[in-house]
Amino acid sequence: MESRKLGRTGRNVSVIGLGCWQLGADWGEVDEQDAIGVLAAAADAGVTFFDTADVYGDGRSERLIRSYLESGAAVPGITVATKAGRRADPFVPEQYTEANLRAWIDRSRQNLGVDTLDLVQLHCPPTPVYSDDRVFDVLDALVAEKAIAAYGVSVETVDEALTSIARPGVATVQIILNAFRLKPLERVLPAAAEAGVGIIARVPLASGLLSGKYDEHTTFGADDHRNYNRDGAAFDVGETFSGVPYEVGLDAVRELRGVAPEGWTTAQLALRWIIDQPQVSSVIPGARNPEQARGNAAVGDLPALPAEAHEAVAEVYDRLVRPHVHDRW
């Protein structure tokens, strides 16, 4: 498994990480032992980067990671990134006070069973927060106190990413980057590389759409965000299918099947396309079972895509997807 530098954290992490949102049961129920099995399978396959958040299952995802790391079978050297800020109620900039930030981060330290969190990311807060010096002063103080080793941001938009990259203390930016979201290639990835900021690519399979396993007859459970958030009713619609209308995404995936090298799945094409961006520190696909975790990790061993595959991905994006997403995020 290739390792890359995680921005200004000074750490090296696997280029394929593990997104742990689904372990919080926000994608449908996941049994505790199954969740531990996913974490173990990913780590055994060479994954050294887990990404979670304090609101994934109201802390369940963090606690499951702790259970795995404290087990005798845990692989050493795992970097855990968590997030803070979505516990704000109401979800407004005024909630991002020193008291709240400290309380949220202390809760994550307790959930993960550590004194110092490896990396804390502001979790897609209201846009004004990215420009609030007071918020980042608190994060700097928490680094000085060794409550956190480093901090970054998770963003919805390119503009939020660029604002954050300009801040000297921001170690990483997490952003949606996949074959349905090419806009970050234009300015965000070059700016991050110049500043030494790591890029964590989330929603790499567009909520599973780029796996090629779904069709017009696929249904999702009532407790799955791919059902209840398809129109953005619960949170930013860009987090569900990358904001691409489901039927449009199906058409695009069918075309991308013909782009994949012989013997490759659409999911392998989609993940390798992200890894081929040298500015990406780690891509964080989720997995609901050990087989998926091992399959995702194995993409790290595949060769880079040929230039014509990258050109074909861009052509499908421009023709089918761009009108729906490019100017929104």
mmCIF file of C-alpha atoms in Angstrom:
data_model
loop_
_atom_site.group_PDB
_atom_site.id
_atom_site.type_symbol
_atom_site.label_atom_id
_atom_site.label_comp_id
_atom_site.label_asym_id
_atom_site.label_seq_id
_atom_site.Cartn_x
_atom_site.Cartn_y
_atom_site.Cartn_z
ATOM 1 C CA MET A 1 0.000 0.000 0.000
ATOM 2 C CA GLU A 2 1.428 3.360 -1.034
ATOM 3 C CA SER A 3 1.761 5.973 1.703
ATOM 4 C CA ARG A 4 1.569 9.724 1.204
ATOM 5 C CA LYS A 5 2.192 12.698 3.440
ATOM 6 C CA LEU A 6 -0.917 13.918 5.230
ATOM 7 C CA GLY A 7 -0.336 17.602 4.660
ATOM 8 C CA ARG A 8 1.030 19.611 7.550
ATOM 9 C CA THR A 9 0.403 16.846 10.103
ATOM 10 C CA GLY A 10 3.858 15.415 9.382
ATOM 11 C CA ARG A 11 2.328 11.932 9.249
ATOM 12 C CA ASN A 12 2.343 9.468 6.392
ATOM 13 C CA VAL A 13 -0.885 7.569 5.749
ATOM 14 C CA SER A 14 -2.100 4.959 3.298
ATOM 15 C CA VAL A 15 -3.360 6.374 0.021
ATOM 16 C CA ILE A 16 -6.504 4.279 0.539
ATOM 17 C CA GLY A 17 -8.098 5.073 3.880
ATOM 18 C CA LEU A 18 -11.370 3.978 5.447
ATOM 19 C CA GLY A 19 -14.380 6.241 5.787
ATOM 20 C CA CYS A 20 -16.260 5.278 8.942
ATOM 21 C CA TRP A 21 -19.552 7.138 8.534
ATOM 22 C CA GLN A 22 -21.416 3.924 7.808
ATOM 23 C CA LEU A 23 -20.235 2.387 11.092
ATOM 24 C CA GLY A 24 -22.442 4.897 12.866
ATOM 25 C CA ALA A 25 -25.453 3.231 11.216
ATOM 26 C CA ASP A 26 -26.420 6.266 9.132
ATOM 27 C CA TRP A 27 -26.435 4.002 6.051
ATOM 28 C CA GLY A 28 -28.608 1.363 7.661
ATOM 29 C CA GLU A 29 -27.861 -0.832 10.645
ATOM 30 C CA VAL A 30 -24.361 -2.274 11.002
ATOM 31 C CA ASP A 31 -23.780 -4.911 13.694
ATOM 32 C CA GLU A 32 -20.965 -4.131 16.147
ATOM 33 C CA GLN A 33 -18.978 -7.242 15.324
ATOM 34 C CA ASP A 34 -19.395 -6.581 11.610
ATOM 35 C CA ALA A 35 -18.109 -3.045 12.147
ATOM 36 C CA ILE A 36 -15.041 -4.287 14.036
ATOM 37 C CA GLY A 37 -14.520 -6.785 11.213
ATOM 38 C CA VAL A 38 -14.487 -3.958 8.669
ATOM 39 C CA LEU A 39 -11.876 -2.028 10.651
ATOM 40 C CA ALA A 40 -9.715 -5.131 11.085
ATOM 41 C CA ALA A 41 -9.958 -6.138 7.425
ATOM 42 C CA ALA A 42 -8.993 -2.663 6.266
ATOM 43 C CA ALA A 43 -6.015 -2.465 8.621
ATOM 44 C CA ASP A 44 -4.850 -5.969 7.739
ATOM 45 C CA ALA A 45 -4.945 -4.932 4.067
ATOM 46 C CA GLY A 46 -2.593 -2.011 4.701
ATOM 47 C CA VAL A 47 -4.994 0.842 5.514
ATOM 48 C CA THR A 48 -3.471 3.176 8.109
ATOM 49 C CA PHE A 49 -6.007 6.013 8.026
ATOM 50 C CA PHE A 50 -9.506 5.939 9.539
ATOM 51 C CA ASP A 51 -11.828 8.942 9.132
ATOM 52 C CA THR A 52 -14.784 9.378 11.475
ATOM 53 C CA ALA A 53 -16.807 12.133 13.204
ATOM 54 C CA ASP A 54 -18.431 12.777 16.552
ATOM 55 C CA VAL A 55 -21.908 12.721 15.008
ATOM 56 C CA TYR A 56 -21.596 9.405 13.165
ATOM 57 C CA GLY A 57 -24.090 7.401 15.156
ATOM 58 C CA ASP A 58 -23.804 10.079 17.885
ATOM 59 C CA GLY A 59 -20.300 8.838 18.682
ATOM 60 C CA ARG A 60 -20.837 5.148 17.884
ATOM 61 C CA SER A 61 -18.317 5.196 15.058
ATOM 62 C CA GLU A 62 -15.632 6.713 17.296
ATOM 63 C CA ARG A 63 -16.335 4.201 20.058
ATOM 64 C CA LEU A 64 -16.117 1.271 17.641
ATOM 65 C CA ILE A 65 -12.753 2.496 16.430
ATOM 66 C CA ARG A 66 -11.611 2.655 20.044
ATOM 67 C CA SER A 67 -12.786 -0.912 20.592
ATOM 68 C CA TYR A 68 -10.768 -2.089 17.620
ATOM 69 C CA LEU A 69 -7.632 -0.134 18.546
ATOM 70 C CA GLU A 70 -7.745 -1.414 22.120
ATOM 71 C CA SER A 71 -8.182 -5.020 21.008
ATOM 72 C CA GLY A 72 -5.203 -7.303 21.008
ATOM 73 C CA ALA A 73 -5.544 -7.779 17.245
ATOM 74 C CA ALA A 74 -5.203 -4.114 16.254
ATOM 75 C CA VAL A 75 -2.571 -3.210 13.676
ATOM 76 C CA PRO A 76 -0.249 -0.507 15.077
ATOM 77 C CA GLY A 77 0.284 2.835 13.423
ATOM 78 C CA ILE A 78 -3.304 3.777 12.575
ATOM 79 C CA THR A 79 -3.991 7.517 12.242
ATOM 80 C CA VAL A 80 -7.546 8.459 13.242
ATOM 81 C CA ALA A 81 -9.101 11.661 11.960
ATOM 82 C CA THR A 82 -12.343 12.793 13.533
ATOM 83 C CA LYS A 83 -14.529 15.856 13.066
ATOM 84 C CA ALA A 84 -16.289 18.396 15.244
ATOM 85 C CA GLY A 85 -18.951 21.020 14.779
ATOM 86 C CA ARG A 86 -22.078 19.278 13.575
ATOM 87 C CA ARG A 87 -23.331 18.975 17.144
ATOM 88 C CA ALA A 88 -24.054 22.707 17.008
ATOM 89 C CA ASP A 89 -27.722 23.290 17.820
ATOM 90 C CA PRO A 90 -28.914 25.434 16.213
ATOM 91 C CA PHE A 91 -26.466 24.992 13.337
ATOM 92 C CA VAL A 92 -25.291 28.599 13.173
ATOM 93 C CA PRO A 93 -21.851 30.285 13.361
ATOM 94 C CA GLU A 94 -22.558 31.628 16.842
ATOM 95 C CA GLN A 95 -22.436 28.069 18.205
ATOM 96 C CA TYR A 96 -18.728 27.752 17.365
ATOM 97 C CA THR A 97 -17.604 29.130 20.714
ATOM 98 C CA GLU A 98 -14.521 28.126 22.666
ATOM 99 C CA ALA A 99 -16.671 26.331 25.211
ATOM 100 C CA ASN A 100 -18.498 24.294 22.586
ATOM 101 C CA LEU A 101 -15.377 23.439 20.600
ATOM 102 C CA ARG A 102 -13.622 22.244 23.751
ATOM 103 C CA ALA A 103 -16.655 20.205 24.820
ATOM 104 C CA TRP A 104 -17.029 18.567 21.410
ATOM 105 C CA ILE A 105 -13.327 17.716 21.218
ATOM 106 C CA ASP A 106 -13.204 16.426 24.797
ATOM 107 C CA ARG A 107 -16.130 14.151 23.981
ATOM 108 C CA SER A 108 -14.229 12.724 21.000
ATOM 109 C CA ARG A 109 -11.138 12.188 23.155
ATOM 110 C CA GLN A 110 -13.305 10.213 25.545
ATOM 111 C CA ASN A 111 -15.005 8.244 22.769
ATOM 112 C CA LEU A 112 -11.654 7.337 21.192
ATOM 113 C CA GLY A 113 -9.908 6.796 24.531
ATOM 114 C CA VAL A 114 -6.953 9.104 23.848
ATOM 115 C CA ASP A 115 -5.428 12.175 25.425
ATOM 116 C CA THR A 116 -4.428 13.667 22.069
ATOM 117 C CA LEU A 117 -6.532 13.349 18.941
ATOM 118 C CA ASP A 118 -4.455 12.767 15.799
ATOM 119 C CA LEU A 119 -6.467 15.124 13.611
ATOM 120 C CA VAL A 120 -9.667 17.097 14.207
ATOM 121 C CA GLN A 121 -11.521 18.586 11.245
ATOM 122 C CA LEU A 122 -14.182 21.272 11.393
ATOM 123 C CA HIS A 123 -17.140 19.336 10.043
ATOM 124 C CA CYS A 124 -18.594 21.369 7.181
ATOM 125 C CA PRO A 125 -19.607 24.268 9.419
ATOM 126 C CA PRO A 126 -21.576 27.304 8.220
ATOM 127 C CA THR A 127 -19.444 29.175 5.669
ATOM 128 C CA PRO A 128 -18.650 32.199 7.903
ATOM 129 C CA VAL A 129 -16.836 29.905 10.351
ATOM 130 C CA TYR A 130 -13.971 29.389 7.900
ATOM 131 C CA SER A 131 -13.212 33.126 8.133
ATOM 132 C CA ASP A 132 -13.572 33.421 11.917
ATOM 133 C CA ASP A 133 -10.131 33.933 13.479
ATOM 134 C CA ARG A 134 -11.530 33.191 16.926
ATOM 135 C CA VAL A 135 -12.387 29.611 15.941
ATOM 136 C CA PHE A 136 -8.887 28.956 14.664
ATOM 137 C CA ASP A 137 -7.332 30.609 17.711
ATOM 138 C CA VAL A 138 -9.120 28.003 19.834
ATOM 139 C CA LEU A 139 -7.829 25.198 17.615
ATOM 140 C CA ASP A 140 -4.299 26.586 17.874
ATOM 141 C CA ALA A 141 -4.640 26.628 21.659
ATOM 142 C CA LEU A 142 -5.820 23.006 21.656
ATOM 143 C CA VAL A 143 -2.758 22.018 19.636
ATOM 144 C CA ALA A 144 -0.528 23.849 22.127
ATOM 145 C CA GLU A 145 -2.272 22.010 24.973
ATOM 146 C CA LYS A 146 -1.801 18.679 23.162
ATOM 147 C CA ALA A 147 -5.528 17.967 23.183
ATOM 148 C CA ILE A 148 -5.177 17.641 19.398
ATOM 149 C CA ALA A 149 -2.057 17.019 17.349
ATOM 150 C CA ALA A 150 -3.323 18.864 14.263
ATOM 151 C CA TYR A 151 -6.468 20.300 12.768
ATOM 152 C CA GLY A 152 -8.035 20.584 9.360
ATOM 153 C CA VAL A 153 -11.376 21.310 7.752
ATOM 154 C CA SER A 154 -14.041 19.406 5.895
ATOM 155 C CA VAL A 155 -15.739 21.558 3.276
ATOM 156 C CA GLU A 156 -18.652 21.542 0.887
ATOM 157 C CA THR A 157 -17.412 24.144 -1.610
ATOM 158 C CA VAL A 158 -14.283 25.054 -3.502
ATOM 159 C CA ASP A 159 -14.362 28.569 -2.027
ATOM 160 C CA GLU A 160 -14.442 27.202 1.526
ATOM 161 C CA ALA A 161 -11.438 25.035 0.687
ATOM 162 C CA LEU A 162 -9.441 27.936 -0.734
ATOM 163 C CA THR A 163 -10.212 30.110 2.308
ATOM 164 C CA SER A 164 -8.988 27.330 4.585
ATOM 165 C CA ILE A 165 -5.835 26.521 2.621
ATOM 166 C CA ALA A 166 -4.725 30.133 3.123
ATOM 167 C CA ARG A 167 -4.651 29.623 6.906
ATOM 168 C CA PRO A 168 -1.191 28.597 8.156
ATOM 169 C CA GLY A 169 -2.479 26.217 10.822
ATOM 170 C CA VAL A 170 -4.761 24.154 8.593
ATOM 171 C CA ALA A 171 -3.097 20.794 7.988
ATOM 172 C CA THR A 172 -5.698 19.140 5.750
ATOM 173 C CA VAL A 173 -8.778 19.816 3.666
ATOM 174 C CA GLN A 174 -11.403 17.144 3.173
ATOM 175 C CA ILE A 175 -13.506 17.639 0.064
ATOM 176 C CA ILE A 176 -15.768 15.650 -2.224
ATOM 177 C CA LEU A 177 -13.612 14.520 -5.139
ATOM 178 C CA ASN A 178 -14.666 11.804 -7.535
ATOM 179 C CA ALA A 179 -15.498 11.170 -11.181
ATOM 180 C CA PHE A 180 -18.715 13.162 -10.646
ATOM 181 C CA ARG A 181 -16.936 16.074 -8.898
ATOM 182 C CA LEU A 182 -14.038 17.406 -10.977
ATOM 183 C CA LYS A 183 -14.164 21.057 -9.955
ATOM 184 C CA PRO A 184 -11.548 20.702 -7.151
ATOM 185 C CA LEU A 185 -8.981 19.799 -9.813
ATOM 186 C CA GLU A 186 -9.050 23.347 -11.151
ATOM 187 C CA ARG A 187 -7.873 25.368 -8.141
ATOM 188 C CA VAL A 188 -8.142 23.472 -4.866
ATOM 189 C CA LEU A 189 -5.642 20.692 -5.518
ATOM 190 C CA PRO A 190 -2.976 23.023 -6.978
ATOM 191 C CA ALA A 191 -3.401 25.482 -4.081
ATOM 192 C CA ALA A 192 -3.171 22.706 -1.509
ATOM 193 C CA ALA A 193 -0.017 21.319 -3.082
ATOM 194 C CA GLU A 194 1.634 24.733 -3.082
ATOM 195 C CA ALA A 195 0.730 25.304 0.574
ATOM 196 C CA GLY A 196 1.624 21.813 1.753
ATOM 197 C CA VAL A 197 -1.949 21.081 2.812
ATOM 198 C CA GLY A 198 -3.160 17.498 2.595
ATOM 199 C CA ILE A 199 -6.237 16.565 0.564
ATOM 200 C CA ILE A 200 -8.595 13.921 1.919
ATOM 201 C CA ALA A 201 -10.987 12.826 -0.823
ATOM 202 C CA ARG A 202 -14.394 11.863 0.499
ATOM 203 C CA VAL A 203 -17.511 10.377 -1.133
ATOM 204 C CA PRO A 204 -15.193 8.711 -3.684
ATOM 205 C CA LEU A 205 -17.878 6.373 -5.005
ATOM 206 C CA ALA A 206 -20.680 8.947 -4.908
ATOM 207 C CA SER A 207 -22.509 7.093 -2.112
ATOM 208 C CA GLY A 208 -22.009 3.806 -3.958
ATOM 209 C CA LEU A 209 -23.366 5.040 -7.276
ATOM 210 C CA LEU A 210 -19.925 4.706 -8.884
ATOM 211 C CA SER A 211 -19.718 1.095 -7.751
ATOM 212 C CA GLY A 212 -21.850 0.226 -10.754
ATOM 213 C CA LYS A 213 -24.070 -2.012 -8.622
ATOM 214 C CA TYR A 214 -27.229 0.119 -8.634
ATOM 215 C CA ASP A 215 -29.996 0.529 -11.175
ATOM 216 C CA GLU A 216 -33.472 2.044 -11.450
ATOM 217 C CA HIS A 217 -34.893 -0.757 -9.301
ATOM 218 C CA THR A 218 -32.479 -0.409 -6.368
ATOM 219 C CA THR A 219 -34.127 0.605 -3.117
ATOM 220 C CA PHE A 220 -32.594 1.957 0.096
ATOM 221 C CA GLY A 221 -33.853 1.600 3.656
ATOM 222 C CA ALA A 222 -35.754 4.336 5.454
ATOM 223 C CA ASP A 223 -32.717 4.866 7.741
ATOM 224 C CA ASP A 224 -30.305 5.221 4.798
ATOM 225 C CA HIS A 225 -29.386 8.780 3.745
ATOM 226 C CA ARG A 226 -29.530 7.623 0.118
ATOM 227 C CA ASN A 227 -33.260 7.480 0.722
ATOM 228 C CA TYR A 228 -34.053 10.266 3.179
ATOM 229 C CA ASN A 229 -31.528 12.848 1.953
ATOM 230 C CA ARG A 230 -31.833 12.441 -1.798
ATOM 231 C CA ASP A 231 -33.299 15.948 -2.002
ATOM 232 C CA GLY A 232 -31.144 17.439 0.760
ATOM 233 C CA ALA A 233 -33.847 17.243 3.423
ATOM 234 C CA ALA A 234 -31.425 16.361 6.264
ATOM 235 C CA PHE A 235 -28.091 17.914 5.172
ATOM 236 C CA ASP A 236 -26.280 19.182 2.077
ATOM 237 C CA VAL A 237 -27.538 17.150 -0.881
ATOM 238 C CA GLY A 238 -23.995 17.075 -2.245
ATOM 239 C CA GLU A 239 -23.178 14.423 0.371
ATOM 240 C CA THR A 240 -25.717 12.034 -1.199
ATOM 241 C CA PHE A 241 -24.769 10.703 -4.641
ATOM 242 C CA SER A 242 -22.438 13.761 -4.824
ATOM 243 C CA GLY A 243 -25.485 15.882 -5.609
ATOM 244 C CA VAL A 244 -26.004 14.177 -8.980
ATOM 245 C CA PRO A 245 -29.604 13.264 -9.797
ATOM 246 C CA TYR A 246 -29.836 9.496 -9.374
ATOM 247 C CA GLU A 247 -30.975 8.742 -12.906
ATOM 248 C CA VAL A 248 -28.281 10.986 -14.408
ATOM 249 C CA GLY A 249 -25.691 9.185 -12.306
ATOM 250 C CA LEU A 250 -26.870 5.808 -13.564
ATOM 251 C CA ASP A 251 -26.474 6.950 -17.172
ATOM 252 C CA ALA A 252 -22.983 8.267 -16.469
ATOM 253 C CA VAL A 253 -21.922 5.069 -14.699
ATOM 254 C CA ARG A 254 -23.061 2.972 -17.639
ATOM 255 C CA GLU A 255 -20.771 4.977 -19.892
ATOM 256 C CA LEU A 256 -17.882 4.761 -17.432
ATOM 257 C CA ARG A 257 -18.100 0.964 -17.476
ATOM 258 C CA GLY A 258 -16.675 1.113 -20.990
ATOM 259 C CA VAL A 259 -13.797 3.289 -19.790
ATOM 260 C CA ALA A 260 -12.502 0.847 -17.179
ATOM 261 C CA PRO A 261 -9.503 -1.257 -18.258
ATOM 262 C CA GLU A 262 -10.268 -4.890 -19.055
ATOM 263 C CA GLY A 263 -11.026 -6.851 -15.911
ATOM 264 C CA TRP A 264 -11.584 -3.752 -13.753
ATOM 265 C CA THR A 265 -14.814 -2.889 -11.982
ATOM 266 C CA THR A 266 -16.331 0.574 -12.130
ATOM 267 C CA ALA A 267 -15.475 1.030 -8.448
ATOM 268 C CA GLN A 268 -11.823 0.247 -9.127
ATOM 269 C CA LEU A 269 -11.797 2.757 -11.966
ATOM 270 C CA ALA A 270 -13.358 5.421 -9.733
ATOM 271 C CA LEU A 271 -10.933 4.906 -6.838
ATOM 272 C CA ARG A 272 -7.841 4.642 -9.043
ATOM 273 C CA TRP A 273 -8.862 7.858 -10.821
ATOM 274 C CA ILE A 274 -8.656 9.668 -7.463
ATOM 275 C CA ILE A 275 -5.352 8.067 -6.462
ATOM 276 C CA ASP A 276 -3.910 9.215 -9.787
ATOM 277 C CA GLN A 277 -4.241 12.810 -8.551
ATOM 278 C CA PRO A 278 -0.834 13.276 -6.883
ATOM 279 C CA GLN A 279 -2.087 16.031 -4.566
ATOM 280 C CA VAL A 280 -4.455 13.592 -2.811
ATOM 281 C CA SER A 281 -3.105 12.329 0.510
ATOM 282 C CA SER A 282 -5.781 9.695 1.042
ATOM 283 C CA VAL A 283 -9.135 8.675 -0.368
ATOM 284 C CA ILE A 284 -11.667 7.359 2.152
ATOM 285 C CA PRO A 285 -14.205 4.905 0.734
ATOM 286 C CA GLY A 286 -16.554 3.331 3.230
ATOM 287 C CA ALA A 287 -17.236 -0.374 3.611
ATOM 288 C CA ARG A 288 -20.115 -2.285 5.152
ATOM 289 C CA ASN A 289 -18.338 -5.651 5.309
ATOM 290 C CA PRO A 290 -14.764 -6.980 5.351
ATOM 291 C CA GLU A 291 -14.901 -8.030 1.707
ATOM 292 C CA GLN A 292 -15.623 -4.452 0.620
ATOM 293 C CA ALA A 293 -12.834 -3.138 2.847
ATOM 294 C CA ARG A 294 -10.320 -5.547 1.344
ATOM 295 C CA GLY A 295 -11.535 -4.798 -2.176
ATOM 296 C CA ASN A 296 -11.141 -1.056 -1.685
ATOM 297 C CA ALA A 297 -7.644 -1.458 -0.246
ATOM 298 C CA ALA A 298 -6.587 -3.650 -3.172
ATOM 299 C CA VAL A 299 -7.054 -0.727 -5.566
ATOM 300 C CA GLY A 300 -3.880 0.701 -4.089
ATOM 301 C CA ASP A 301 -1.993 -2.089 -5.874
ATOM 302 C CA LEU A 302 -3.489 -1.387 -9.309
ATOM 303 C CA PRO A 303 -1.485 0.509 -11.933
ATOM 304 C CA ALA A 304 -2.229 4.120 -12.837
ATOM 305 C CA LEU A 305 -4.949 4.620 -15.428
ATOM 306 C CA PRO A 306 -3.903 5.413 -18.978
ATOM 307 C CA ALA A 307 -4.288 8.994 -20.192
ATOM 308 C CA GLU A 308 -7.211 8.068 -22.424
ATOM 309 C CA ALA A 309 -9.158 6.825 -19.381
ATOM 310 C CA HIS A 310 -8.683 10.174 -17.640
ATOM 311 C CA GLU A 311 -9.802 11.948 -20.815
ATOM 312 C CA ALA A 312 -12.905 9.749 -21.032
ATOM 313 C CA VAL A 313 -13.855 10.449 -17.394
ATOM 314 C CA ALA A 314 -13.599 14.175 -18.084
ATOM 315 C CA GLU A 315 -15.709 13.846 -21.245
ATOM 316 C CA VAL A 316 -18.504 11.980 -19.460
ATOM 317 C CA TYR A 317 -18.410 14.543 -16.661
ATOM 318 C CA ASP A 318 -18.594 17.512 -19.030
ATOM 319 C CA ARG A 319 -21.428 16.050 -21.068
ATOM 320 C CA LEU A 320 -23.671 14.510 -18.405
ATOM 321 C CA VAL A 321 -22.716 15.620 -14.894
ATOM 322 C CA ARG A 322 -21.246 19.128 -15.040
ATOM 323 C CA PRO A 323 -24.589 20.940 -15.604
ATOM 324 C CA HIS A 324 -25.932 19.510 -12.329
ATOM 325 C CA VAL A 325 -23.010 20.101 -9.947
ATOM 326 C CA HIS A 326 -20.173 22.248 -11.218
ATOM 327 C CA ASP A 327 -21.541 25.661 -10.282
ATOM 328 C CA ARG A 328 -23.151 24.536 -7.011
ATOM 329 C CA TRP A 329 -20.114 23.492 -4.975
#
